[in-house]
Amino acid sequence: MKTLSARHARRAGLAAILLLLPLVLQSLGHHWVRVADTSLLYVMLALGLNVVVGYAGLLDLGYVAFYALGAYLFALLTSPHLTDHFAWIAALFPNGLHTPWWVTIPLAAILGMLLGAPTLRLRGDYLAVVTLGFGEIVRLLVINLGHPVNITHGAQGLGLIDPVRILGVDLGQPLVVAGHEVASVTLYYYLFLTLVLITIVICQRLQDSRIGRAWMAIRDDETAARSMGINTRNLKLLAFGVGASFGGITGAMFAAFQGFVSPEAFSLNESVLIVAMVVFGGMGHIPGVVLGAVLLAALPEMLRYVVGPLQAATNGQLDAGVVRPLLIALAMIVTMLWRSSGLWPAPDKAQAPGSTGHSR
């Protein structure tokens, strides 16, 4: 009973911190609330990739493709771009498209399955290379669909994207509650936090389900899983579809939050960063993935206060654009040498003989 009470107390304390965090950060400036918002978006991306990599064992280096598809689908379906450039669309929707944000979820899932279908026979390094190619294909496709028919506006990106509206509340505008103004970035924080919690619950349920156990069997030994009667083809497609759904809705939230999307936001570096979050935190372990995503998303901003004094001490000879990634890379190298299974690995991995997380 005492253990159960202590667990409930810890959860209540964590919930209070998460609820009060944006209000405290808002007093310091909207910049820090935006950092928290961005961290929550990366948490959703990392959890989605964890389904593909951590559960099913499919090394996907092009996960940013689903992120980009969700963002551009939302941008095209809510911005005035299509009605401005296509007369027949303007005739069908004289008041604009203004499509609900949740429509992008099934569309992103379907596209994710279509992208994942050609990779079903691939494993290991070959799968990584092919998915890496998919990520770059989507980015280049977005750039080149601006000419001769202007579908995506090319490298210039899409703007004037509708904000999210929930129960009549426009999250793009400040909300006055009991005489206190709640900023737009704070409203998005609570939306993103809610989506993260829903994502965690779904991932936990999947992990404990027959589907999750089948994914892990495929991850550990695909040949043995197939010999036991597991339909590896369909389950791999399902993993891509679930991961794509999370990536698509995160892309839609990113587009609504920023109000603008461009191909530069979906480069190869983003895919590598998301994979690093999953591996750095603890692949296959939900709390570890969340921890890795938060640290790697917020650490660059925190390092501004370290690099700034170093630049001042060297009369500006140090380049912050080089020093910050260098410090992050060194921190990751040291951490992975110290804990090769991640900062917070799954309990079975942490206690495995020979693991760096093993203790007696």
PDB file of N, CA, C and O in Angstrom, residues 340-341 347-360:
ATOM      1  N   SER A 340      25.448   1.792 -22.954  1.00  0.00           N
ATOM      2  CA  SER A 340      25.284   1.461 -24.375  1.00  0.00           C
ATOM      3  C   SER A 340      23.834   1.154 -24.739  1.00  0.00           C
ATOM      4  O   SER A 340      23.475   1.195 -25.924  1.00  0.00           O
ATOM      5  N   SER A 341      22.990   0.822 -23.770  1.00  0.00           N
ATOM      6  CA  SER A 341      21.586   0.543 -24.054  1.00  0.00           C
ATOM      7  C   SER A 341      20.718   1.783 -23.967  1.00  0.00           C
ATOM      8  O   SER A 341      19.494   1.701 -24.119  1.00  0.00           O
ATOM      9  N   PRO A 347      13.784  -2.543 -18.696  1.00  0.00           N
ATOM     10  CA  PRO A 347      14.318  -3.279 -17.542  1.00  0.00           C
ATOM     11  C   PRO A 347      15.062  -4.553 -17.903  1.00  0.00           C
ATOM     12  O   PRO A 347      16.092  -4.862 -17.323  1.00  0.00           O
ATOM     13  N   ASP A 348      14.562  -5.315 -18.882  1.00  0.00           N
ATOM     14  CA  ASP A 348      15.237  -6.560 -19.234  1.00  0.00           C
ATOM     15  C   ASP A 348      16.599  -6.304 -19.843  1.00  0.00           C
ATOM     16  O   ASP A 348      17.554  -7.041 -19.622  1.00  0.00           O
ATOM     17  N   LYS A 349      16.719  -5.186 -20.622  1.00  0.00           N
ATOM     18  CA  LYS A 349      18.016  -4.858 -21.203  1.00  0.00           C
ATOM     19  C   LYS A 349      18.960  -4.312 -20.147  1.00  0.00           C
ATOM     20  O   LYS A 349      20.154  -4.569 -20.162  1.00  0.00           O
ATOM     21  N   ALA A 350      18.406  -3.528 -19.222  1.00  0.00           N
ATOM     22  CA  ALA A 350      19.255  -2.947 -18.184  1.00  0.00           C
ATOM     23  C   ALA A 350      19.838  -4.016 -17.278  1.00  0.00           C
ATOM     24  O   ALA A 350      20.933  -3.853 -16.739  1.00  0.00           O
ATOM     25  N   GLN A 351      19.137  -5.136 -17.103  1.00  0.00           N
ATOM     26  CA  GLN A 351      19.594  -6.177 -16.204  1.00  0.00           C
ATOM     27  C   GLN A 351      20.253  -7.344 -16.933  1.00  0.00           C
ATOM     28  O   GLN A 351      20.588  -8.338 -16.308  1.00  0.00           O
ATOM     29  N   ALA A 352      20.411  -7.199 -18.259  1.00  0.00           N
ATOM     30  CA  ALA A 352      21.015  -8.293 -19.018  1.00  0.00           C
ATOM     31  C   ALA A 352      22.481  -8.435 -18.660  1.00  0.00           C
ATOM     32  O   ALA A 352      23.186  -7.450 -18.470  1.00  0.00           O
ATOM     33  N   PRO A 353      23.004  -9.670 -18.544  1.00  0.00           N
ATOM     34  CA  PRO A 353      24.416  -9.862 -18.232  1.00  0.00           C
ATOM     35  C   PRO A 353      25.302  -9.227 -19.284  1.00  0.00           C
ATOM     36  O   PRO A 353      25.058  -9.335 -20.477  1.00  0.00           O
ATOM     37  N   GLY A 354      26.299  -8.537 -18.826  1.00  0.00           N
ATOM     38  CA  GLY A 354      27.230  -7.872 -19.744  1.00  0.00           C
ATOM     39  C   GLY A 354      26.809  -6.511 -20.151  1.00  0.00           C
ATOM     40  O   GLY A 354      27.553  -5.777 -20.788  1.00  0.00           O
ATOM     41  N   SER A 355      25.567  -6.110 -19.813  1.00  0.00           N
ATOM     42  CA  SER A 355      25.098  -4.778 -20.161  1.00  0.00           C
ATOM     43  C   SER A 355      25.731  -3.744 -19.250  1.00  0.00           C
ATOM     44  O   SER A 355      25.989  -3.997 -18.079  1.00  0.00           O
ATOM     45  N   THR A 356      25.953  -2.544 -19.792  1.00  0.00           N
ATOM     46  CA  THR A 356      26.550  -1.496 -18.983  1.00  0.00           C
ATOM     47  C   THR A 356      25.596  -1.004 -17.920  1.00  0.00           C
ATOM     48  O   THR A 356      25.996  -0.354 -16.975  1.00  0.00           O
ATOM     49  N   GLY A 357      24.283  -1.305 -18.106  1.00  0.00           N
ATOM     50  CA  GLY A 357      23.318  -0.919 -17.100  1.00  0.00           C
ATOM     51  C   GLY A 357      23.166  -1.951 -16.001  1.00  0.00           C
ATOM     52  O   GLY A 357      22.415  -1.772 -15.059  1.00  0.00           O
ATOM     53  N   HIS A 358      23.917  -3.080 -16.068  1.00  0.00           N
ATOM     54  CA  HIS A 358      23.798  -4.150 -15.092  1.00  0.00           C
ATOM     55  C   HIS A 358      24.497  -3.760 -13.802  1.00  0.00           C
ATOM     56  O   HIS A 358      25.617  -3.241 -13.815  1.00  0.00           O
ATOM     57  N   SER A 359      23.849  -4.008 -12.705  1.00  0.00           N
ATOM     58  CA  SER A 359      24.457  -3.686 -11.425  1.00  0.00           C
ATOM     59  C   SER A 359      24.143  -4.772 -10.418  1.00  0.00           C
ATOM     60  O   SER A 359      23.090  -5.407 -10.482  1.00  0.00           O
ATOM     61  N   ARG A 360      25.052  -4.959  -9.480  1.00  0.00           N
ATOM     62  CA  ARG A 360      24.856  -5.952  -8.428  1.00  0.00           C
ATOM     63  C   ARG A 360      25.173  -5.329  -7.081  1.00  0.00           C
ATOM     64  O   ARG A 360      25.991  -4.462  -6.981  1.00  0.00           O
TER      65      ARG A 360
END
